[in-house]
Amino acid sequence: MSEQRKIRIGITQGDINGVGYEVILKTFAEPEIFELCTPIVYGSPKLAAYHRKALELPTQYNAIENASEAENDKLNIINCNNDEVHIELGTATKESGKAAYEALERAITDYKAGEIDVLVTAPINKDAIQGNDFNFPGHTEYLQERMENDEKALMILCSGDLRVALATSHIPLRDVAAAITPELLEEKLTLFNNSLKKDFNINAPKIAVLALNPHAGDNGIIGNEEQEIIKPTISKMNSEGILCYGPFPADGFMGSANYTRFDGILAMYHDQGLAPMKALGMNDGVNFTAGLSIVRTSPAHGVAYDITGKGCADENSFRQAIYAAIDIYRNRRNDEYAHRNPLRKQYFEKRDDSNRLNLQQADEE
């Protein structure tokens, strides 16, 4: 990115029958946000006009053909869809899925061409978007495939200082136990540790690892994954310099606010991590795809068909996704600059593990 221009944020419209355009238009109704970035929406000026009129929103926008035409201090919208696309508010349709995919694909193409710096995605309907060109459980898996650099993605949900990463994400619950392997946990803990350092500017992050089974397995009485897989992996990663602790029983860990003592939490499966996270910070939660060269964030909520067109969608989560993308992008640039010409190491570090016993204590239920 040139030092002379603002960060260019590519924004995909998401499902056109959901609340995507509502939260986008509400976010950029406030002129102050243009001081931080130049937004480029990948979607349709016609669809934006439909939602703006239906919701009686004051947001103005600038219709452009290419990202290179984007103007500062304006909400820019690139047309990615057929002008005859039909809107059915609150309904999942193949037409809305196709429109969402076309916007996403155009945004990724422009990112690879250097036209945008980061990506913020409005929610999609994961069923409606499925097709010959999109056969993925969600954005995370699609982006991992499209980066084409053997990069591995890690899903992190953030709200303030609460950061929850997932060992497994969009897979059926019946498949979770078999998916929890030492190799998987090593990969996710390494990705998480690197992201906390580079993306969140935390020098020596402490990561809590949740157990898979209730009560952390009760020493094998109700599951042996903790004894045979999770604990040995934690020990190995500690020996390699990653400060991780556990496994903690998930219910007591979150219920006792023990999570406030850590920089990140690795949950074993989707709802184990995201249910408490969204209960604690749904309105300002952000979904961040770590591990990839692209910075991608999204709001923590979905398409919200039940309130589409009613004007009551809360845009704060989307606004926080914009802020998070900017912060992470800047943190990565600063980290890259700081490590550009490292000095030759003259000594061996001796880690202080004096707080390990306190952090390692799990809640017994």
PDB file of N, CA and C in Angstrom, residues 77-173:
ATOM      1  N   ILE A  77     -19.009   1.868  -4.605  1.00  0.00           N
ATOM      2  CA  ILE A  77     -19.643   0.582  -4.876  1.00  0.00           C
ATOM      3  C   ILE A  77     -19.369   0.165  -6.310  1.00  0.00           C
ATOM      4  N   ILE A  78     -18.807  -1.047  -6.457  1.00  0.00           N
ATOM      5  CA  ILE A  78     -18.533  -1.628  -7.766  1.00  0.00           C
ATOM      6  C   ILE A  78     -19.666  -2.590  -8.122  1.00  0.00           C
ATOM      7  N   ASN A  79     -20.139  -2.500  -9.345  1.00  0.00           N
ATOM      8  CA  ASN A  79     -21.201  -3.408  -9.785  1.00  0.00           C
ATOM      9  C   ASN A  79     -20.616  -4.758 -10.187  1.00  0.00           C
ATOM     10  N   CYS A  80     -21.026  -5.813  -9.476  1.00  0.00           N
ATOM     11  CA  CYS A  80     -20.544  -7.168  -9.759  1.00  0.00           C
ATOM     12  C   CYS A  80     -21.655  -8.084 -10.256  1.00  0.00           C
ATOM     13  N   ASN A  81     -22.895  -7.588 -10.269  1.00  0.00           N
ATOM     14  CA  ASN A  81     -24.050  -8.444 -10.544  1.00  0.00           C
ATOM     15  C   ASN A  81     -24.844  -7.973 -11.767  1.00  0.00           C
ATOM     16  N   ASN A  82     -25.631  -8.876 -12.271  1.00  0.00           N
ATOM     17  CA  ASN A  82     -26.582  -8.542 -13.328  1.00  0.00           C
ATOM     18  C   ASN A  82     -27.607  -7.551 -12.788  1.00  0.00           C
ATOM     19  N   ASP A  83     -27.917  -6.538 -13.555  1.00  0.00           N
ATOM     20  CA  ASP A  83     -28.855  -5.510 -13.101  1.00  0.00           C
ATOM     21  C   ASP A  83     -30.263  -6.051 -12.886  1.00  0.00           C
ATOM     22  N   GLU A  84     -30.545  -7.229 -13.404  1.00  0.00           N
ATOM     23  CA  GLU A  84     -31.885  -7.797 -13.261  1.00  0.00           C
ATOM     24  C   GLU A  84     -32.022  -8.720 -12.054  1.00  0.00           C
ATOM     25  N   VAL A  85     -30.987  -8.796 -11.203  1.00  0.00           N
ATOM     26  CA  VAL A  85     -31.055  -9.664 -10.032  1.00  0.00           C
ATOM     27  C   VAL A  85     -32.249  -9.266  -9.156  1.00  0.00           C
ATOM     28  N   HIS A  86     -32.945 -10.251  -8.633  1.00  0.00           N
ATOM     29  CA  HIS A  86     -34.195 -10.024  -7.918  1.00  0.00           C
ATOM     30  C   HIS A  86     -33.993 -10.182  -6.414  1.00  0.00           C
ATOM     31  N   ILE A  87     -34.528  -9.251  -5.657  1.00  0.00           N
ATOM     32  CA  ILE A  87     -34.433  -9.286  -4.197  1.00  0.00           C
ATOM     33  C   ILE A  87     -35.705  -9.880  -3.602  1.00  0.00           C
ATOM     34  N   GLU A  88     -35.531 -10.815  -2.659  1.00  0.00           N
ATOM     35  CA  GLU A  88     -36.630 -11.360  -1.863  1.00  0.00           C
ATOM     36  C   GLU A  88     -36.201 -11.299  -0.408  1.00  0.00           C
ATOM     37  N   LEU A  89     -36.488 -10.193   0.230  1.00  0.00           N
ATOM     38  CA  LEU A  89     -36.004  -9.963   1.588  1.00  0.00           C
ATOM     39  C   LEU A  89     -36.383 -11.105   2.528  1.00  0.00           C
ATOM     40  N   GLY A  90     -35.383 -11.532   3.322  1.00  0.00           N
ATOM     41  CA  GLY A  90     -35.629 -12.559   4.322  1.00  0.00           C
ATOM     42  C   GLY A  90     -35.727 -13.961   3.780  1.00  0.00           C
ATOM     43  N   THR A  91     -35.314 -14.174   2.540  1.00  0.00           N
ATOM     44  CA  THR A  91     -35.449 -15.489   1.912  1.00  0.00           C
ATOM     45  C   THR A  91     -34.136 -15.920   1.277  1.00  0.00           C
ATOM     46  N   ALA A  92     -33.767 -17.181   1.491  1.00  0.00           N
ATOM     47  CA  ALA A  92     -32.580 -17.731   0.840  1.00  0.00           C
ATOM     48  C   ALA A  92     -32.936 -18.177  -0.564  1.00  0.00           C
ATOM     49  N   THR A  93     -32.264 -17.639  -1.561  1.00  0.00           N
ATOM     50  CA  THR A  93     -32.512 -18.017  -2.958  1.00  0.00           C
ATOM     51  C   THR A  93     -31.185 -18.278  -3.649  1.00  0.00           C
ATOM     52  N   LYS A  94     -31.226 -19.071  -4.709  1.00  0.00           N
ATOM     53  CA  LYS A  94     -30.017 -19.309  -5.489  1.00  0.00           C
ATOM     54  C   LYS A  94     -29.513 -18.021  -6.133  1.00  0.00           C
ATOM     55  N   GLU A  95     -30.432 -17.136  -6.450  1.00  0.00           N
ATOM     56  CA  GLU A  95     -30.056 -15.858  -7.048  1.00  0.00           C
ATOM     57  C   GLU A  95     -29.256 -15.010  -6.063  1.00  0.00           C
ATOM     58  N   SER A  96     -29.683 -14.996  -4.804  1.00  0.00           N
ATOM     59  CA  SER A  96     -28.948 -14.227  -3.792  1.00  0.00           C
ATOM     60  C   SER A  96     -27.590 -14.864  -3.513  1.00  0.00           C
ATOM     61  N   GLY A  97     -27.535 -16.203  -3.546  1.00  0.00           N
ATOM     62  CA  GLY A  97     -26.258 -16.876  -3.359  1.00  0.00           C
ATOM     63  C   GLY A  97     -25.286 -16.586  -4.483  1.00  0.00           C
ATOM     64  N   LYS A  98     -25.790 -16.577  -5.705  1.00  0.00           N
ATOM     65  CA  LYS A  98     -24.943 -16.272  -6.865  1.00  0.00           C
ATOM     66  C   LYS A  98     -24.404 -14.847  -6.787  1.00  0.00           C
ATOM     67  N   ALA A  99     -25.261 -13.911  -6.384  1.00  0.00           N
ATOM     68  CA  ALA A  99     -24.839 -12.518  -6.266  1.00  0.00           C
ATOM     69  C   ALA A  99     -23.758 -12.364  -5.200  1.00  0.00           C
ATOM     70  N   ALA A 100     -23.893 -13.100  -4.099  1.00  0.00           N
ATOM     71  CA  ALA A 100     -22.893 -13.053  -3.036  1.00  0.00           C
ATOM     72  C   ALA A 100     -21.561 -13.606  -3.525  1.00  0.00           C
ATOM     73  N   TYR A 101     -21.618 -14.725  -4.267  1.00  0.00           N
ATOM     74  CA  TYR A 101     -20.384 -15.331  -4.776  1.00  0.00           C
ATOM     75  C   TYR A 101     -19.691 -14.408  -5.777  1.00  0.00           C
ATOM     76  N   GLU A 102     -20.440 -13.805  -6.689  1.00  0.00           N
ATOM     77  CA  GLU A 102     -19.840 -12.930  -7.693  1.00  0.00           C
ATOM     78  C   GLU A 102     -19.103 -11.761  -7.045  1.00  0.00           C
ATOM     79  N   ALA A 103     -19.677 -11.214  -5.989  1.00  0.00           N
ATOM     80  CA  ALA A 103     -19.026 -10.107  -5.285  1.00  0.00           C
ATOM     81  C   ALA A 103     -17.752 -10.575  -4.589  1.00  0.00           C
ATOM     82  N   LEU A 104     -17.821 -11.740  -3.968  1.00  0.00           N
ATOM     83  CA  LEU A 104     -16.665 -12.283  -3.251  1.00  0.00           C
ATOM     84  C   LEU A 104     -15.519 -12.588  -4.206  1.00  0.00           C
ATOM     85  N   GLU A 105     -15.828 -13.205  -5.316  1.00  0.00           N
ATOM     86  CA  GLU A 105     -14.799 -13.569  -6.283  1.00  0.00           C
ATOM     87  C   GLU A 105     -14.141 -12.325  -6.892  1.00  0.00           C
ATOM     88  N   ARG A 106     -14.930 -11.302  -7.173  1.00  0.00           N
ATOM     89  CA  ARG A 106     -14.362 -10.059  -7.727  1.00  0.00           C
ATOM     90  C   ARG A 106     -13.438  -9.395  -6.696  1.00  0.00           C
ATOM     91  N   ALA A 107     -13.838  -9.428  -5.443  1.00  0.00           N
ATOM     92  CA  ALA A 107     -13.018  -8.819  -4.398  1.00  0.00           C
ATOM     93  C   ALA A 107     -11.683  -9.543  -4.251  1.00  0.00           C
ATOM     94  N   ILE A 108     -11.697 -10.878  -4.284  1.00  0.00           N
ATOM     95  CA  ILE A 108     -10.453 -11.636  -4.168  1.00  0.00           C
ATOM     96  C   ILE A 108      -9.548 -11.375  -5.365  1.00  0.00           C
ATOM     97  N   THR A 109     -10.134 -11.282  -6.546  1.00  0.00           N
ATOM     98  CA  THR A 109      -9.355 -10.973  -7.747  1.00  0.00           C
ATOM     99  C   THR A 109      -8.665  -9.626  -7.601  1.00  0.00           C
ATOM    100  N   ASP A 110      -9.406  -8.630  -7.097  1.00  0.00           N
ATOM    101  CA  ASP A 110      -8.822  -7.299  -6.911  1.00  0.00           C
ATOM    102  C   ASP A 110      -7.765  -7.298  -5.807  1.00  0.00           C
ATOM    103  N   TYR A 111      -7.965  -8.105  -4.767  1.00  0.00           N
ATOM    104  CA  TYR A 111      -6.952  -8.183  -3.710  1.00  0.00           C
ATOM    105  C   TYR A 111      -5.643  -8.716  -4.282  1.00  0.00           C
ATOM    106  N   LYS A 112      -5.734  -9.765  -5.076  1.00  0.00           N
ATOM    107  CA  LYS A 112      -4.529 -10.353  -5.663  1.00  0.00           C
ATOM    108  C   LYS A 112      -3.842  -9.390  -6.623  1.00  0.00           C
ATOM    109  N   ALA A 113      -4.618  -8.476  -7.195  1.00  0.00           N
ATOM    110  CA  ALA A 113      -4.050  -7.478  -8.106  1.00  0.00           C
ATOM    111  C   ALA A 113      -3.538  -6.245  -7.367  1.00  0.00           C
ATOM    112  N   GLY A 114      -3.675  -6.234  -6.036  1.00  0.00           N
ATOM    113  CA  GLY A 114      -3.193  -5.108  -5.250  1.00  0.00           C
ATOM    114  C   GLY A 114      -4.111  -3.906  -5.219  1.00  0.00           C
ATOM    115  N   GLU A 115      -5.374  -4.089  -5.611  1.00  0.00           N
ATOM    116  CA  GLU A 115      -6.321  -2.976  -5.661  1.00  0.00           C
ATOM    117  C   GLU A 115      -6.917  -2.653  -4.282  1.00  0.00           C
ATOM    118  N   ILE A 116      -6.997  -3.650  -3.403  1.00  0.00           N
ATOM    119  CA  ILE A 116      -7.488  -3.419  -2.044  1.00  0.00           C
ATOM    120  C   ILE A 116      -6.481  -4.011  -1.070  1.00  0.00           C
ATOM    121  N   ASP A 117      -6.538  -3.544   0.176  1.00  0.00           N
ATOM    122  CA  ASP A 117      -5.559  -3.959   1.180  1.00  0.00           C
ATOM    123  C   ASP A 117      -6.090  -5.023   2.128  1.00  0.00           C
ATOM    124  N   VAL A 118      -7.358  -4.939   2.469  1.00  0.00           N
ATOM    125  CA  VAL A 118      -7.973  -5.894   3.394  1.00  0.00           C
ATOM    126  C   VAL A 118      -9.373  -6.214   2.896  1.00  0.00           C
ATOM    127  N   LEU A 119      -9.987  -7.237   3.499  1.00  0.00           N
ATOM    128  CA  LEU A 119     -11.317  -7.659   3.087  1.00  0.00           C
ATOM    129  C   LEU A 119     -12.226  -7.765   4.308  1.00  0.00           C
ATOM    130  N   VAL A 120     -13.420  -7.179   4.203  1.00  0.00           N
ATOM    131  CA  VAL A 120     -14.467  -7.320   5.222  1.00  0.00           C
ATOM    132  C   VAL A 120     -15.686  -7.894   4.527  1.00  0.00           C
ATOM    133  N   THR A 121     -16.168  -9.016   5.016  1.00  0.00           N
ATOM    134  CA  THR A 121     -17.271  -9.701   4.333  1.00  0.00           C
ATOM    135  C   THR A 121     -18.573  -9.570   5.115  1.00  0.00           C
ATOM    136  N   ALA A 122     -19.621  -9.149   4.440  1.00  0.00           N
ATOM    137  CA  ALA A 122     -20.957  -9.193   5.031  1.00  0.00           C
ATOM    138  C   ALA A 122     -21.432 -10.650   5.023  1.00  0.00           C
ATOM    139  N   PRO A 123     -22.391 -11.009   5.875  1.00  0.00           N
ATOM    140  CA  PRO A 123     -22.777 -12.424   6.027  1.00  0.00           C
ATOM    141  C   PRO A 123     -23.369 -13.026   4.752  1.00  0.00           C
ATOM    142  N   ILE A 124     -23.057 -14.310   4.549  1.00  0.00           N
ATOM    143  CA  ILE A 124     -23.645 -15.080   3.459  1.00  0.00           C
ATOM    144  C   ILE A 124     -24.547 -16.161   4.031  1.00  0.00           C
ATOM    145  N   ASN A 125     -25.437 -16.675   3.190  1.00  0.00           N
ATOM    146  CA  ASN A 125     -26.184 -17.881   3.535  1.00  0.00           C
ATOM    147  C   ASN A 125     -25.407 -19.050   2.945  1.00  0.00           C
ATOM    148  N   LYS A 126     -24.900 -19.926   3.813  1.00  0.00           N
ATOM    149  CA  LYS A 126     -23.975 -20.966   3.366  1.00  0.00           C
ATOM    150  C   LYS A 126     -24.629 -22.004   2.464  1.00  0.00           C
ATOM    151  N   ASP A 127     -25.944 -22.117   2.524  1.00  0.00           N
ATOM    152  CA  ASP A 127     -26.637 -23.036   1.638  1.00  0.00           C
ATOM    153  C   ASP A 127     -26.888 -22.382   0.279  1.00  0.00           C
ATOM    154  N   ALA A 128     -27.368 -21.138   0.297  1.00  0.00           N
ATOM    155  CA  ALA A 128     -27.715 -20.460  -0.953  1.00  0.00           C
ATOM    156  C   ALA A 128     -26.508 -20.249  -1.860  1.00  0.00           C
ATOM    157  N   ILE A 129     -25.335 -20.052  -1.281  1.00  0.00           N
ATOM    158  CA  ILE A 129     -24.158 -19.733  -2.092  1.00  0.00           C
ATOM    159  C   ILE A 129     -23.519 -20.966  -2.715  1.00  0.00           C
ATOM    160  N   GLN A 130     -23.915 -22.157  -2.288  1.00  0.00           N
ATOM    161  CA  GLN A 130     -23.309 -23.377  -2.839  1.00  0.00           C
ATOM    162  C   GLN A 130     -23.589 -23.501  -4.341  1.00  0.00           C
ATOM    163  N   GLY A 131     -22.581 -23.966  -5.078  1.00  0.00           N
ATOM    164  CA  GLY A 131     -22.726 -24.137  -6.518  1.00  0.00           C
ATOM    165  C   GLY A 131     -21.461 -24.717  -7.106  1.00  0.00           C
ATOM    166  N   ASN A 132     -21.370 -24.719  -8.416  1.00  0.00           N
ATOM    167  CA  ASN A 132     -20.196 -25.280  -9.083  1.00  0.00           C
ATOM    168  C   ASN A 132     -18.911 -24.534  -8.733  1.00  0.00           C
ATOM    169  N   ASP A 133     -19.022 -23.227  -8.485  1.00  0.00           N
ATOM    170  CA  ASP A 133     -17.840 -22.414  -8.198  1.00  0.00           C
ATOM    171  C   ASP A 133     -17.573 -22.248  -6.710  1.00  0.00           C
ATOM    172  N   PHE A 134     -18.561 -22.534  -5.885  1.00  0.00           N
ATOM    173  CA  PHE A 134     -18.391 -22.384  -4.434  1.00  0.00           C
ATOM    174  C   PHE A 134     -18.924 -23.645  -3.762  1.00  0.00           C
ATOM    175  N   ASN A 135     -17.994 -24.466  -3.290  1.00  0.00           N
ATOM    176  CA  ASN A 135     -18.363 -25.709  -2.632  1.00  0.00           C
ATOM    177  C   ASN A 135     -17.590 -25.815  -1.320  1.00  0.00           C
ATOM    178  N   PHE A 136     -17.853 -24.861  -0.435  1.00  0.00           N
ATOM    179  CA  PHE A 136     -17.129 -24.753   0.824  1.00  0.00           C
ATOM    180  C   PHE A 136     -18.121 -24.542   1.966  1.00  0.00           C
ATOM    181  N   PRO A 137     -17.731 -24.917   3.206  1.00  0.00           N
ATOM    182  CA  PRO A 137     -18.612 -24.684   4.350  1.00  0.00           C
ATOM    183  C   PRO A 137     -18.803 -23.203   4.689  1.00  0.00           C
ATOM    184  N   GLY A 138     -17.864 -22.364   4.256  1.00  0.00           N
ATOM    185  CA  GLY A 138     -17.983 -20.945   4.563  1.00  0.00           C
ATOM    186  C   GLY A 138     -16.824 -20.136   3.985  1.00  0.00           C
ATOM    187  N   HIS A 139     -16.759 -18.851   4.387  1.00  0.00           N
ATOM    188  CA  HIS A 139     -15.708 -17.954   3.906  1.00  0.00           C
ATOM    189  C   HIS A 139     -14.310 -18.490   4.226  1.00  0.00           C
ATOM    190  N   THR A 140     -14.132 -19.005   5.443  1.00  0.00           N
ATOM    191  CA  THR A 140     -12.809 -19.410   5.906  1.00  0.00           C
ATOM    192  C   THR A 140     -12.172 -20.415   4.963  1.00  0.00           C
ATOM    193  N   GLU A 141     -12.914 -21.456   4.648  1.00  0.00           N
ATOM    194  CA  GLU A 141     -12.384 -22.507   3.787  1.00  0.00           C
ATOM    195  C   GLU A 141     -12.192 -22.029   2.349  1.00  0.00           C
ATOM    196  N   TYR A 142     -13.106 -21.181   1.877  1.00  0.00           N
ATOM    197  CA  TYR A 142     -12.989 -20.613   0.535  1.00  0.00           C
ATOM    198  C   TYR A 142     -11.712 -19.776   0.409  1.00  0.00           C
ATOM    199  N   LEU A 143     -11.467 -18.931   1.389  1.00  0.00           N
ATOM    200  CA  LEU A 143     -10.297 -18.058   1.324  1.00  0.00           C
ATOM    201  C   LEU A 143      -9.008 -18.861   1.412  1.00  0.00           C
ATOM    202  N   GLN A 144      -8.988 -19.895   2.232  1.00  0.00           N
ATOM    203  CA  GLN A 144      -7.800 -20.740   2.315  1.00  0.00           C
ATOM    204  C   GLN A 144      -7.480 -21.353   0.954  1.00  0.00           C
ATOM    205  N   GLU A 145      -8.494 -21.779   0.251  1.00  0.00           N
ATOM    206  CA  GLU A 145      -8.306 -22.363  -1.075  1.00  0.00           C
ATOM    207  C   GLU A 145      -7.852 -21.319  -2.094  1.00  0.00           C
ATOM    208  N   ARG A 146      -8.421 -20.126  -2.023  1.00  0.00           N
ATOM    209  CA  ARG A 146      -8.139 -19.106  -3.042  1.00  0.00           C
ATOM    210  C   ARG A 146      -6.777 -18.441  -2.875  1.00  0.00           C
ATOM    211  N   MET A 147      -6.185 -18.524  -1.672  1.00  0.00           N
ATOM    212  CA  MET A 147      -4.873 -17.906  -1.489  1.00  0.00           C
ATOM    213  C   MET A 147      -3.777 -18.686  -2.214  1.00  0.00           C
ATOM    214  N   GLU A 148      -3.960 -19.990  -2.388  1.00  0.00           N
ATOM    215  CA  GLU A 148      -3.100 -20.807  -3.253  1.00  0.00           C
ATOM    216  C   GLU A 148      -1.629 -20.813  -2.841  1.00  0.00           C
ATOM    217  N   ASN A 149      -1.345 -20.628  -1.560  1.00  0.00           N
ATOM    218  CA  ASN A 149       0.043 -20.632  -1.097  1.00  0.00           C
ATOM    219  C   ASN A 149       0.271 -21.666  -0.006  1.00  0.00           C
ATOM    220  N   ASP A 150      -0.558 -22.704   0.006  1.00  0.00           N
ATOM    221  CA  ASP A 150      -0.496 -23.715   1.068  1.00  0.00           C
ATOM    222  C   ASP A 150      -0.660 -23.101   2.448  1.00  0.00           C
ATOM    223  N   GLU A 151      -1.354 -21.979   2.507  1.00  0.00           N
ATOM    224  CA  GLU A 151      -1.604 -21.342   3.792  1.00  0.00           C
ATOM    225  C   GLU A 151      -2.727 -22.062   4.526  1.00  0.00           C
ATOM    226  N   LYS A 152      -2.644 -22.094   5.836  1.00  0.00           N
ATOM    227  CA  LYS A 152      -3.663 -22.711   6.668  1.00  0.00           C
ATOM    228  C   LYS A 152      -4.420 -21.637   7.427  1.00  0.00           C
ATOM    229  N   ALA A 153      -5.745 -21.728   7.401  1.00  0.00           N
ATOM    230  CA  ALA A 153      -6.577 -20.707   8.039  1.00  0.00           C
ATOM    231  C   ALA A 153      -6.947 -21.114   9.461  1.00  0.00           C
ATOM    232  N   LEU A 154      -7.144 -20.127  10.297  1.00  0.00           N
ATOM    233  CA  LEU A 154      -7.596 -20.324  11.673  1.00  0.00           C
ATOM    234  C   LEU A 154      -8.720 -19.334  11.944  1.00  0.00           C
ATOM    235  N   MET A 155      -9.855 -19.838  12.378  1.00  0.00           N
ATOM    236  CA  MET A 155     -11.003 -18.988  12.683  1.00  0.00           C
ATOM    237  C   MET A 155     -10.900 -18.464  14.115  1.00  0.00           C
ATOM    238  N   ILE A 156     -10.883 -17.137  14.255  1.00  0.00           N
ATOM    239  CA  ILE A 156     -10.809 -16.507  15.572  1.00  0.00           C
ATOM    240  C   ILE A 156     -11.981 -15.548  15.721  1.00  0.00           C
ATOM    241  N   LEU A 157     -12.737 -15.673  16.808  1.00  0.00           N
ATOM    242  CA  LEU A 157     -13.777 -14.713  17.147  1.00  0.00           C
ATOM    243  C   LEU A 157     -13.248 -13.800  18.248  1.00  0.00           C
ATOM    244  N   CYS A 158     -13.379 -12.492  18.040  1.00  0.00           N
ATOM    245  CA  CYS A 158     -12.813 -11.510  18.962  1.00  0.00           C
ATOM    246  C   CYS A 158     -13.897 -10.574  19.481  1.00  0.00           C
ATOM    247  N   SER A 159     -13.754 -10.200  20.729  1.00  0.00           N
ATOM    248  CA  SER A 159     -14.583  -9.150  21.325  1.00  0.00           C
ATOM    249  C   SER A 159     -13.765  -8.511  22.432  1.00  0.00           C
ATOM    250  N   GLY A 160     -13.226  -7.326  22.159  1.00  0.00           N
ATOM    251  CA  GLY A 160     -12.328  -6.705  23.120  1.00  0.00           C
ATOM    252  C   GLY A 160     -11.085  -7.559  23.302  1.00  0.00           C
ATOM    253  N   ASP A 161     -10.779  -7.916  24.562  1.00  0.00           N
ATOM    254  CA  ASP A 161      -9.615  -8.742  24.863  1.00  0.00           C
ATOM    255  C   ASP A 161      -9.932 -10.231  24.838  1.00  0.00           C
ATOM    256  N   LEU A 162     -11.164 -10.602  24.508  1.00  0.00           N
ATOM    257  CA  LEU A 162     -11.546 -12.010  24.411  1.00  0.00           C
ATOM    258  C   LEU A 162     -11.326 -12.491  22.980  1.00  0.00           C
ATOM    259  N   ARG A 163     -10.462 -13.492  22.839  1.00  0.00           N
ATOM    260  CA  ARG A 163     -10.151 -14.039  21.511  1.00  0.00           C
ATOM    261  C   ARG A 163     -10.285 -15.550  21.576  1.00  0.00           C
ATOM    262  N   VAL A 164     -11.224 -16.097  20.819  1.00  0.00           N
ATOM    263  CA  VAL A 164     -11.501 -17.531  20.836  1.00  0.00           C
ATOM    264  C   VAL A 164     -11.205 -18.110  19.461  1.00  0.00           C
ATOM    265  N   ALA A 165     -10.269 -19.057  19.411  1.00  0.00           N
ATOM    266  CA  ALA A 165      -9.941 -19.746  18.166  1.00  0.00           C
ATOM    267  C   ALA A 165     -10.519 -21.158  18.198  1.00  0.00           C
ATOM    268  N   LEU A 166     -10.691 -21.742  17.024  1.00  0.00           N
ATOM    269  CA  LEU A 166     -11.329 -23.051  16.924  1.00  0.00           C
ATOM    270  C   LEU A 166     -10.374 -24.088  16.346  1.00  0.00           C
ATOM    271  N   ALA A 167     -10.236 -25.203  17.063  1.00  0.00           N
ATOM    272  CA  ALA A 167      -9.436 -26.316  16.543  1.00  0.00           C
ATOM    273  C   ALA A 167     -10.132 -26.952  15.347  1.00  0.00           C
ATOM    274  N   THR A 168     -11.450 -27.130  15.447  1.00  0.00           N
ATOM    275  CA  THR A 168     -12.274 -27.561  14.311  1.00  0.00           C
ATOM    276  C   THR A 168     -13.364 -26.523  14.144  1.00  0.00           C
ATOM    277  N   SER A 169     -13.817 -26.300  12.922  1.00  0.00           N
ATOM    278  CA  SER A 169     -14.796 -25.231  12.717  1.00  0.00           C
ATOM    279  C   SER A 169     -16.094 -25.771  12.142  1.00  0.00           C
ATOM    280  N   HIS A 170     -16.218 -25.798  10.834  1.00  0.00           N
ATOM    281  CA  HIS A 170     -17.491 -26.156  10.216  1.00  0.00           C
ATOM    282  C   HIS A 170     -17.531 -27.638   9.840  1.00  0.00           C
ATOM    283  N   ILE A 171     -17.566 -28.485  10.872  1.00  0.00           N
ATOM    284  CA  ILE A 171     -17.722 -29.916  10.640  1.00  0.00           C
ATOM    285  C   ILE A 171     -18.819 -30.433  11.563  1.00  0.00           C
ATOM    286  N   PRO A 172     -19.479 -31.555  11.214  1.00  0.00           N
ATOM    287  CA  PRO A 172     -20.525 -32.099  12.084  1.00  0.00           C
ATOM    288  C   PRO A 172     -19.967 -32.465  13.460  1.00  0.00           C
ATOM    289  N   LEU A 173     -20.777 -32.305  14.479  1.00  0.00           N
ATOM    290  CA  LEU A 173     -20.339 -32.597  15.836  1.00  0.00           C
ATOM    291  C   LEU A 173     -19.886 -34.045  15.982  1.00  0.00           C
TER     292      LEU A 173
END
